[in-house]
Each structure stands twice: as C-alpha cells, then as structure tokens.
Short mmCIF file of C-alpha atoms and ligand atoms in Angstrom, two decimals:
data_model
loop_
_atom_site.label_atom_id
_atom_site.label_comp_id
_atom_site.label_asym_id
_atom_site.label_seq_id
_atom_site.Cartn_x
_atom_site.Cartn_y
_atom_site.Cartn_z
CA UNK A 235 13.55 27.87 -20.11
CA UNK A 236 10.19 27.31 -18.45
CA UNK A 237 10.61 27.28 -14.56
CA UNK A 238 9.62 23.87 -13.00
CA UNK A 239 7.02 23.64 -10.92
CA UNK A 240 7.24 22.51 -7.59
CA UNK A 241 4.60 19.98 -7.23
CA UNK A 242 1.55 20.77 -5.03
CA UNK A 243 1.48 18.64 -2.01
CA UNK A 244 -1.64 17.48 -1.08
CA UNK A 245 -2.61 17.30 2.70
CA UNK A 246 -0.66 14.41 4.74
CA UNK A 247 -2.12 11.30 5.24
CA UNK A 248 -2.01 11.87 8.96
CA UNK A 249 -3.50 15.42 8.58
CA UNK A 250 -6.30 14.33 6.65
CA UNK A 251 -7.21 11.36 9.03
CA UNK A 252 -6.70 13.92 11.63
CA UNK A 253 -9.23 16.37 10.08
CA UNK A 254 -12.08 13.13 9.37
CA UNK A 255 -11.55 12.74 13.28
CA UNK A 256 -12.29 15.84 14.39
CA UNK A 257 -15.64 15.39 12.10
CA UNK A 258 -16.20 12.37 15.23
CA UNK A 259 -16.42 14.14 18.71
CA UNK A 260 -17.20 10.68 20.05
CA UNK A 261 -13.52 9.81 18.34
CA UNK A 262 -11.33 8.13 19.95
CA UNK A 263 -8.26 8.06 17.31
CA UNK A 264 -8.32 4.41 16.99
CA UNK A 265 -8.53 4.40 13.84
CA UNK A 266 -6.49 6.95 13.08
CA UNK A 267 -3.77 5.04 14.74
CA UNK A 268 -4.80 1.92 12.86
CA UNK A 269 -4.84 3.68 9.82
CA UNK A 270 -1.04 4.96 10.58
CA UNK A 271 0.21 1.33 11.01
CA UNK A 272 -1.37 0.61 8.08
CA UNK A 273 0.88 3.04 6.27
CA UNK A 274 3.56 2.45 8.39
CA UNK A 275 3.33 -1.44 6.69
CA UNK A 276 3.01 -0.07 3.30
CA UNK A 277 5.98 1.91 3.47
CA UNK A 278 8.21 -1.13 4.76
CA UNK A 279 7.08 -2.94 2.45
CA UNK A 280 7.45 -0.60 -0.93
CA UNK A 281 10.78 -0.48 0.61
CA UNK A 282 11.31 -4.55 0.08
CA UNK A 283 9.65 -4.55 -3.25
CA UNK A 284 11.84 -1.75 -4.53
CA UNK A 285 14.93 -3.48 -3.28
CA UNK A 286 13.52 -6.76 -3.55
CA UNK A 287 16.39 -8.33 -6.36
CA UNK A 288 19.04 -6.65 -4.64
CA UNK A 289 17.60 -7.97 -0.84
CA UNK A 290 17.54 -11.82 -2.11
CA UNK A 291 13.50 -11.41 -1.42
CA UNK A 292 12.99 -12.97 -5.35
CA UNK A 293 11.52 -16.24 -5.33
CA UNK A 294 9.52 -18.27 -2.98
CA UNK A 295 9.67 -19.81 0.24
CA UNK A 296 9.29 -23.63 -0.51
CA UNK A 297 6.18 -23.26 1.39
CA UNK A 298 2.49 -23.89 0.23
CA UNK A 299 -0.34 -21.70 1.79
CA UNK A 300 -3.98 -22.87 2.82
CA UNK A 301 -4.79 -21.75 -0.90
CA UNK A 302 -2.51 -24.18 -2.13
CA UNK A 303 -0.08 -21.54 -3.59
CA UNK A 304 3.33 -21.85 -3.57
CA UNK A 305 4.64 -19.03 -0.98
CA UNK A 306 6.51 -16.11 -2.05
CA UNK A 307 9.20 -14.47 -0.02
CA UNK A 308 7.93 -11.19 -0.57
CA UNK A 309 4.26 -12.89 0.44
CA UNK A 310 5.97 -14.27 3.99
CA UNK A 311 7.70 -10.81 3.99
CA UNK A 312 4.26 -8.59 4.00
CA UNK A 313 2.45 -10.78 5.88
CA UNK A 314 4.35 -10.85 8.69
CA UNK A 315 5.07 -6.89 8.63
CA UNK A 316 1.37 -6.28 8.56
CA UNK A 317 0.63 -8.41 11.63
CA UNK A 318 3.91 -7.34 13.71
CA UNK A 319 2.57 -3.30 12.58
CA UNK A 320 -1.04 -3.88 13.92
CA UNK A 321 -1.09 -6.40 16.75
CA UNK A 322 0.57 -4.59 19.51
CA UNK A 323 -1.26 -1.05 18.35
CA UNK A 324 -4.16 -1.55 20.65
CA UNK A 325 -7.16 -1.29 18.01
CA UNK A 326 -7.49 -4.52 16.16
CA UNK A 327 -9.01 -7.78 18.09
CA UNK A 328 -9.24 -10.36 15.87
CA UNK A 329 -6.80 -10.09 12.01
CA UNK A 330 -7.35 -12.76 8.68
CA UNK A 331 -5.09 -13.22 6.46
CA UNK A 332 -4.67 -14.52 3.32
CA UNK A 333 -1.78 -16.15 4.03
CA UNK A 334 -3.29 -17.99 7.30
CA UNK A 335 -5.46 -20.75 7.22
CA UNK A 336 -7.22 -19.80 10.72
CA UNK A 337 -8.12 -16.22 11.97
CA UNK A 338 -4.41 -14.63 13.39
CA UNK A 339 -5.63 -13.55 17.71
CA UNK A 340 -3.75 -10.94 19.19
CA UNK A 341 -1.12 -11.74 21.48
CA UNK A 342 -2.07 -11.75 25.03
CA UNK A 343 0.79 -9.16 25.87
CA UNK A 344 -1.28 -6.72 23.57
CA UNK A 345 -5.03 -5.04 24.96
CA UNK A 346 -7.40 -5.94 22.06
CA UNK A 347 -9.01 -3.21 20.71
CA UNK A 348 -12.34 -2.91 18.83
CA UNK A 349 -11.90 -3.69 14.82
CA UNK A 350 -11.25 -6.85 13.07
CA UNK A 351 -8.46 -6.85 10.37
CA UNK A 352 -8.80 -8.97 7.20
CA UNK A 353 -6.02 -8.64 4.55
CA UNK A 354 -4.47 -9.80 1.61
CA UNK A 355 -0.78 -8.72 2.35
CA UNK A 356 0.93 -9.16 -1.42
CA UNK A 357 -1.59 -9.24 -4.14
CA UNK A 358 -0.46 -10.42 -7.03
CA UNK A 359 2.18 -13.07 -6.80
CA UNK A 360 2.72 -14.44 -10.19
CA UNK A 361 3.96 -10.91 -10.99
CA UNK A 362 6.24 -10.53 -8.06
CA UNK A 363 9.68 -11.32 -9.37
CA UNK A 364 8.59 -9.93 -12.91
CA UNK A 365 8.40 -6.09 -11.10
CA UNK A 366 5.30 -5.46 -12.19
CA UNK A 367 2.90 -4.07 -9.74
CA UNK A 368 1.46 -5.57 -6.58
CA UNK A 369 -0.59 -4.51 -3.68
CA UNK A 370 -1.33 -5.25 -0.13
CA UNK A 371 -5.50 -4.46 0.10
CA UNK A 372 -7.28 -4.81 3.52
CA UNK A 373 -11.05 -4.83 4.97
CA UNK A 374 -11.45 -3.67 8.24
CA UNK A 375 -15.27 -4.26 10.20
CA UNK A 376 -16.22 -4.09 14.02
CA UNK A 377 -15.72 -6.71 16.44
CA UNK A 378 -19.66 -8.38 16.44
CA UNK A 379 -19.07 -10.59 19.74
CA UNK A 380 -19.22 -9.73 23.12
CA UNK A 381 -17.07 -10.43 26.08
CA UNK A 382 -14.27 -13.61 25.84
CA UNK A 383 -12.64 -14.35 23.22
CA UNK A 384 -13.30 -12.42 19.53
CA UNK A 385 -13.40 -15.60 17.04
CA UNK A 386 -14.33 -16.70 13.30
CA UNK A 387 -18.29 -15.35 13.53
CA UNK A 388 -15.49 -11.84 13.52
CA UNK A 389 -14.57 -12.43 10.24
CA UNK A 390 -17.60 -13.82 8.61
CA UNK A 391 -19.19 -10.39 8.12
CA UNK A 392 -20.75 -8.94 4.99
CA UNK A 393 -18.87 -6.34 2.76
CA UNK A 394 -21.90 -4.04 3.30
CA UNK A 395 -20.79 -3.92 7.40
CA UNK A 396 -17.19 -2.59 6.12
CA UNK A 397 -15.80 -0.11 7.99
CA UNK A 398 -13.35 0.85 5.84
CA UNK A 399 -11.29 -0.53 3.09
CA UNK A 400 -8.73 -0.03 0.60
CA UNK A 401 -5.22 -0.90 -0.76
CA UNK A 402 -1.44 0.25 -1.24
CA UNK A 403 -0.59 -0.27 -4.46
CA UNK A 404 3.35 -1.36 -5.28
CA UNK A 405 3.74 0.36 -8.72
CA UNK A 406 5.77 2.85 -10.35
CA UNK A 407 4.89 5.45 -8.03
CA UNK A 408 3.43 3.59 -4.20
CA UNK A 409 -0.26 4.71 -3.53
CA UNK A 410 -2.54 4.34 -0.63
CA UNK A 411 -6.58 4.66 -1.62
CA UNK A 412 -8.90 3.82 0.69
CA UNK A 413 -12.06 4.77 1.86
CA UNK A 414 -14.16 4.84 5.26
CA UNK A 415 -17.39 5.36 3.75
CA UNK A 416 -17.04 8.91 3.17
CA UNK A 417 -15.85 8.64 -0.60
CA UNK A 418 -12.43 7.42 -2.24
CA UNK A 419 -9.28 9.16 -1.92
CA UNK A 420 -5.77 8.18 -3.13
CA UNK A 421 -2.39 9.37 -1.28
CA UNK A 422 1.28 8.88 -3.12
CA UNK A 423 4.36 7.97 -1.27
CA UNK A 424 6.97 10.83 -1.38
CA UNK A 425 10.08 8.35 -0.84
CA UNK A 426 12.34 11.18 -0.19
CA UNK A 427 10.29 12.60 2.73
CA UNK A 428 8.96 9.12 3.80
CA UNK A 429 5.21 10.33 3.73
CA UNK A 430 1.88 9.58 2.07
CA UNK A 431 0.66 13.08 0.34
CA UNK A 432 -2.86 13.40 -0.70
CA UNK A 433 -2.60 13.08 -4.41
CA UNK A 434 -6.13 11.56 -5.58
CA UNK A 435 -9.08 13.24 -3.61
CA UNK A 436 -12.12 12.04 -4.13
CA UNK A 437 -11.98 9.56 -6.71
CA UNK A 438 -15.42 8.67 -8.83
CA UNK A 439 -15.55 6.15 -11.70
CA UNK A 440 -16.48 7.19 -15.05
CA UNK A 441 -20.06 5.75 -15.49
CA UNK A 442 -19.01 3.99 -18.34
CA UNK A 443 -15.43 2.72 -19.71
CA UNK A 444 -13.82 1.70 -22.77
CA UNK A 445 -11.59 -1.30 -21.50
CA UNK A 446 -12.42 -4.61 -20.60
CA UNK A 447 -9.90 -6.71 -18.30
CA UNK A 448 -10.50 -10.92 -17.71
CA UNK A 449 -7.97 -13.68 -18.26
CA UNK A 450 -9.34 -14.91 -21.86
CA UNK A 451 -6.59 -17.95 -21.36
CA UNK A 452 -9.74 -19.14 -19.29
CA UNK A 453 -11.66 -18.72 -22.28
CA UNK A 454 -12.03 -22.95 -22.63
CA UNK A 455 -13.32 -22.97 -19.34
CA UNK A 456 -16.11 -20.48 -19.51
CA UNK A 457 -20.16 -20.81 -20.07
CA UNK A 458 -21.05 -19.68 -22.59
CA UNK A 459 -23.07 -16.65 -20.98
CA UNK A 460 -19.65 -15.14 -20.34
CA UNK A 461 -18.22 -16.23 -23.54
CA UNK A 462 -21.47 -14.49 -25.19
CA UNK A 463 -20.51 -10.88 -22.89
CA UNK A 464 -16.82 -11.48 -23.41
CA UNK A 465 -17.31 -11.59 -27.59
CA UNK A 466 -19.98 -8.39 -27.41
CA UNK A 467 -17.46 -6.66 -25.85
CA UNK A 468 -15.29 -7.01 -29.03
CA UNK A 469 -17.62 -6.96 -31.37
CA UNK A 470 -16.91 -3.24 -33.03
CA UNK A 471 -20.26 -1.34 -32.94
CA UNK A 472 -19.84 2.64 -33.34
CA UNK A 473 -22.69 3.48 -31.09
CA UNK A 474 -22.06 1.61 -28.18
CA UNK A 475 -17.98 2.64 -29.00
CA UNK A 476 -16.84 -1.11 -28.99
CA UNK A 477 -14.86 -3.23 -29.68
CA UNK A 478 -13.67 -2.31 -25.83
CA UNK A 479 -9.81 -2.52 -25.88
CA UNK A 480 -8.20 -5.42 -23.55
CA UNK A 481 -6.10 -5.00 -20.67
CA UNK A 482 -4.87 -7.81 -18.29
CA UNK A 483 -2.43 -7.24 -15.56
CA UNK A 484 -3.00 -10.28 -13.49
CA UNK A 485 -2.62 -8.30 -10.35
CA UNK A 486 -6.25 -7.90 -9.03
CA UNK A 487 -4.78 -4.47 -7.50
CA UNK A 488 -3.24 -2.77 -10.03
CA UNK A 489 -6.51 -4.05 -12.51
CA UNK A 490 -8.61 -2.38 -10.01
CA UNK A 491 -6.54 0.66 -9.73
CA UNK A 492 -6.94 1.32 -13.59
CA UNK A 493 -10.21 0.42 -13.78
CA UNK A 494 -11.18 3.18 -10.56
CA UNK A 495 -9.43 5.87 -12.76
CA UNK A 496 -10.40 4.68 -16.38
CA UNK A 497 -13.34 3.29 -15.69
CA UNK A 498 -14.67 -0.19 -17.52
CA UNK A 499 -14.73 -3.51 -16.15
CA UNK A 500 -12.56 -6.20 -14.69
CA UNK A 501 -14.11 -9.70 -14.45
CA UNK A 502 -12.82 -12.90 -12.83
CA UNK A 503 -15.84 -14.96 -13.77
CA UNK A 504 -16.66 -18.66 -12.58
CA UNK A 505 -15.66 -21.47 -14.60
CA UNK A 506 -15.47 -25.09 -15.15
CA UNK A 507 -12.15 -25.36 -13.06
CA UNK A 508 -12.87 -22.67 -10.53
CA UNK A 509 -16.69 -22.90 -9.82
CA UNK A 510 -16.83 -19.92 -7.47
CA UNK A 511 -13.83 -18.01 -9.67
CA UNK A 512 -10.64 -16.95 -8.22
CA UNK A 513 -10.60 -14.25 -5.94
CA UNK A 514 -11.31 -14.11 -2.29
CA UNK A 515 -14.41 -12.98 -0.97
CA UNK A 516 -13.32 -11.22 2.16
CA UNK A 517 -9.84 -9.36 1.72
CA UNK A 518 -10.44 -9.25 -2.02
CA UNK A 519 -13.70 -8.72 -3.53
CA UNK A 520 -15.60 -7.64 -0.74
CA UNK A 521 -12.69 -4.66 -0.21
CA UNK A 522 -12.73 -3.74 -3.93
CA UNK A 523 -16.50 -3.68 -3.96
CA UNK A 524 -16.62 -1.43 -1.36
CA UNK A 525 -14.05 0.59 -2.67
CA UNK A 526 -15.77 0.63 -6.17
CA UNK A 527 -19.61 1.68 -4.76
CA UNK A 528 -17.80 4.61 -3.01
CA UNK A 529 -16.90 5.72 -6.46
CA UNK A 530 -20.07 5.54 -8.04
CA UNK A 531 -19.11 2.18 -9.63
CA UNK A 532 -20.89 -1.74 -8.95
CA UNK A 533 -19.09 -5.18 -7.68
CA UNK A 534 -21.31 -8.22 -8.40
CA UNK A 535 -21.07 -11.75 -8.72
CA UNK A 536 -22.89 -11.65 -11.72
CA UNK A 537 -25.70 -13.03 -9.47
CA UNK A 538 -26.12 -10.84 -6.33
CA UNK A 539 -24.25 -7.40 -5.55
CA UNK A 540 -20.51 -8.47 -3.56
CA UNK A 541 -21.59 -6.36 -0.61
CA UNK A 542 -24.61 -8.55 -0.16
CA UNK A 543 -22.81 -11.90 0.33
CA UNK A 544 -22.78 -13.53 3.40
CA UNK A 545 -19.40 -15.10 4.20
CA UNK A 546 -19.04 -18.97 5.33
CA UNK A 547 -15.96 -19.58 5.42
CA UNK A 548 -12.50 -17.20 5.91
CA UNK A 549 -11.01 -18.39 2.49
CA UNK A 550 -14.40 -18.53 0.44
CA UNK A 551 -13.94 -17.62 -3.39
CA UNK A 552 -16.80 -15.65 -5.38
CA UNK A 553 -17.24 -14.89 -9.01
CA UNK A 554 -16.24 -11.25 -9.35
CA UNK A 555 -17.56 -8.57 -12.24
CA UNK A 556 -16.13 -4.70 -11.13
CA UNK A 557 -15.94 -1.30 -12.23
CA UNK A 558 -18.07 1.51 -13.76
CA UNK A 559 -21.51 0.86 -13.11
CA UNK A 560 -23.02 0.86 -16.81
CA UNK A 561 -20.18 -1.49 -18.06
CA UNK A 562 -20.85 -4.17 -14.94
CA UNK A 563 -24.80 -3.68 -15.23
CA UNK A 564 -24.51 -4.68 -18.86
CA UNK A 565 -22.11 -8.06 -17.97
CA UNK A 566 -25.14 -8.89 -15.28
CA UNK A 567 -27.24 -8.79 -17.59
CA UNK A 568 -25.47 -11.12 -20.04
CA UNK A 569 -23.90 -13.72 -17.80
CA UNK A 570 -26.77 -14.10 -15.12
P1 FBP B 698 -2.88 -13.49 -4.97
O1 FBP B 698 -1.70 -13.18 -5.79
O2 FBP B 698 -2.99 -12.66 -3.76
O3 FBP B 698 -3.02 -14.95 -4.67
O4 FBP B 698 -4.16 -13.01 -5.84
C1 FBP B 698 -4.71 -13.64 -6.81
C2 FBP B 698 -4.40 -13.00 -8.16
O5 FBP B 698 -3.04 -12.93 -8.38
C3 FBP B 698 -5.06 -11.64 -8.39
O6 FBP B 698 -4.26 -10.57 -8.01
C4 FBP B 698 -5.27 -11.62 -9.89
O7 FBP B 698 -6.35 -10.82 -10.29
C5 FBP B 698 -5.51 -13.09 -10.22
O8 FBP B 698 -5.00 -13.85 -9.12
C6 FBP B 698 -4.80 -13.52 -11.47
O9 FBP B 698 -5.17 -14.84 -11.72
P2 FBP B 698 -4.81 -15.54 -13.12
O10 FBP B 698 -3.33 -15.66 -13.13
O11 FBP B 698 -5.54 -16.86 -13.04
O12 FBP B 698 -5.35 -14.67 -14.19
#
C-alpha cells in the first residue's frame, strides 16, 4: 500500500505577512495586524457557516438593508464580526459596509489608525441556506483627509488607490487570497490547527479561458450588444475553441475564485432593470478588479477599466466584465 503523504504546508499566513514586512523598514506592522483580524473574522465566521443549520443561523433577519435586500442572519452575523474584529485594532479609521447605509466611524474608545476598510461581509446570499459557497471580500485604501474627523470623501476612492484587497472564500475547503500589490496568493484554512497555510502562491490567470459565467435568466433584459457577445460565445467554432462551456454560481466570490484559477470570464452586464448592473462598485468590483490585474487578468465595465472609476456614492453599482484578459478584451469589444 502506497504511504500517504503528509501534505506540504505552505508558510503561515502570519509568517508570510511577517516576511512582506520585513521587505518595509519604514513598517510599522499595521497592516500586518489588520491583516490578522481579518483572518481572525474569516475563521469565526467559516465556523458559523459550517455550523450554520445546526446554530439556527438559516434564514433571515426580517430586516431589509440600504440595498433593499432582505437581511440574512448569517449577513447580520459577518457583518458585525468584521466590525467588532477591526474597530478596536488600532489601524482602520473610517470602515463601509455593505450592509450599512452610511460609512461605520470607529468608536471613540478606539485610537484610529491610518486605512479605511470597505467590505462586503457575506457575498452571496441567495445561496446561503442552500450551502453553497459564499465569501466575505474587502478593499482596504489610505485615509485621504487630514486632521478631524475621517468621513465619506474616505471611501469614495478609486480601485486604482487600493491598498490591498481580496476575499475569504466559504467553500468546501475556507480560503483567504488576497493581494497588496505584490501579486495574488491564496492561503487554506487547516480547521484542525485553526490556521491559514499558504496553499496558492502566486496566482496568474490563464490569458485565455474556456468558460463563460453571466445570469442568462437576464437574457430578456439585455442589449443586444451583450446578447450579440453572449451568443458568440456559444457559437461552436474550432479555432477560437468555442462554444465556451457555462458556469453560474450566483456567488460573485466563488465565480471569481474559478474564474482566477480557470481562467475565462464572468460578466454581470447592465440591463434594462439594472442600468448600472448588479454588483457594487467599491467592496465588489473594484476588489475583484484589483485582485484580477494582479493576476495578469482585466475588470472593465465594458466602457472604462473598473480601477479607473471614480466613486460617487458608497453603494454605487457598475456593469462588471472579469477574468483572463483575452476573454474580457474580446466582450469590450462586442458590448461597448
Ligand atoms: P450579495 O449577496 O452580497 O448581495 O451579492 C450580490 C450577488 O449575490 C453576487 O454574489 C452574485 O454574483 C450576484 O449577486 C448574483 O445575482 P443574480 O442572482 O441576479 O444572478
């Protein structure tokens, strides 16, 4: 019988954010430390989710958020884990939250540190109590204002003046990928030992992909642009190996997760019901864009590149076309 082999464990996540430190004389270990509550979050939370059926955390709240969703338990759950893991940490001035209509300030209690915190804290909610997987993705920039109180102009800042980004994706196995600018790298949860273990290092997207991910129940709703991109990306031709096959998870996560190891491209275009699409600029596109151009891959509105667009408001929607750069160049071309 074939001896089993002990998996290799990547470096911790603490070690490794440890070692990018030291790469910072100037380093303070703020974010480090941010970056360990961030974690810290993510594992209370894959906790929840795993136990979720058994913890009466099925099911939602009764409550309607400022996106004028119904509120998941599991959605109050995250949320207020995330903000009770960062605000008293010392690094973070300023949080958003999907969840919260206005920007979330630190308690007074709490010194306010440098970074501003935008998150969605459970990605995903019409698969929650259907266990398939969700995420928690965040967007972290530097505090722009000076002196007083940080404030809204905090959180209006372009995807291109990330920081860092990433998400922790609830699935089969918990993963935390992220990246400060310095490529993508994905970490997996050892429940057992209760730590993140570098698992994915340095994650690039295959140039081009053979999947193609978008909610075709929209199709009625669509120009016909995307209609036109959406049918040439079935229509079988050997040379450019289409048809592309179809996957749809409906968790904007867990499609990005597949499509930053597979490669192809997810799409939540605009349509006649939601003019500006779906998806969140700030703690959802902007995140996955940056995330996706650290990879070697492209995030555009179909218009202008998702790193380039200037926020207005904390809840603003944009049209969203992701994932390996040849297959997202082509559905620019098409729909714009
Ligand atoms: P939230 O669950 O955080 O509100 O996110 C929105 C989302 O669920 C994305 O994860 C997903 O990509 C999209 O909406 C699915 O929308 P639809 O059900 O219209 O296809």
């Amino acid at each position: 019988m074939s001896e089993i082999r002990r998996p290799e464990y990547g470096s911790t996540l603490d070690r490794f954010l440890l070692e990018r430190q030291r790469q910072f004389p100037e380093a303070k270990g703020e974010f480090t430390q941010l970056f360990q509550q961030l974690a810290l979050a993510g594992k209370i939370i894959a906790s929840r989710v795993n136990q979720a059926g058994l913890a009466g955390l099925l099911g939602h709240t009764g409550k309607v958020n400022v996106q004028g969703e119904t509120v998941q338990k599991l959605d109050e759950f995250a949320n207020d884990t995330l903000i009770r893991a960062i605000e008293g940490g010392g690094q973070v001035c300023l949080m958003g939250s999907e969840e919260n209509e206005d920007p979330i300030p630190i308690p007074t209690k709490y010194p306010k540190g440098r970074y501003v915190l935008m998150f969605d804290p459970l990605d995903g909610s019409t698969n929650i109590d259907v266990n398939i997987s969700i995420g928690t993705i965040f967007s972290v920039h530097r505090r722009v204002s000076e002196g007083g109180e940080p404030g809204l102009a905090d959180c209006l800042q372009p995807g291109r003046s990330q920081l860092a980004a990433g998400y922790i994706i609830y699935g089969s196995s918990c993963m935390f990928v992220f990246t400060t600018g310095n490529g993508v790298h994905g970490f997996t949860l050892d429940p057992t030992v209760g730590e993140f273990f570098l698992s994915h290092p340095d994650i690039q997207m295959p140039e081009r992909g053979k999947i193609y991910s978008v909610n075709e129940g929209n199709e009625g709703q669509w120009d016909d642009k995307v209609r036109g991109w959406v049918d040439w990306l079935k229509t079988p031709n050997k040379e450019q190996g289409k048809p592309y096959s179809a996957r749809y998870i409906g968790t904007l996560v867990a499609d990005f997760h597949r499509t930053l190891l597979k490669g192809g491209v997810f799409a939540y275009p605009a349509d006649k019901k939601n003019k500006n699409g779906k998806l969140r600029l700030l703690y959802e596109a902007a995140p996955m864009a940056l995330l996706a151009a650290q990879a070697g891959g492209l995030a555009s509105t179909g218009t202008q590149p998702i790193l380039d667009v200037e926020p207005t408001e904390l809840h603003q929607r944009v049209p969203l076309y992701i994932g390996s750069k040849l297959d997202v160049e082509d559905a620019i071309a098409r729909v714009r």
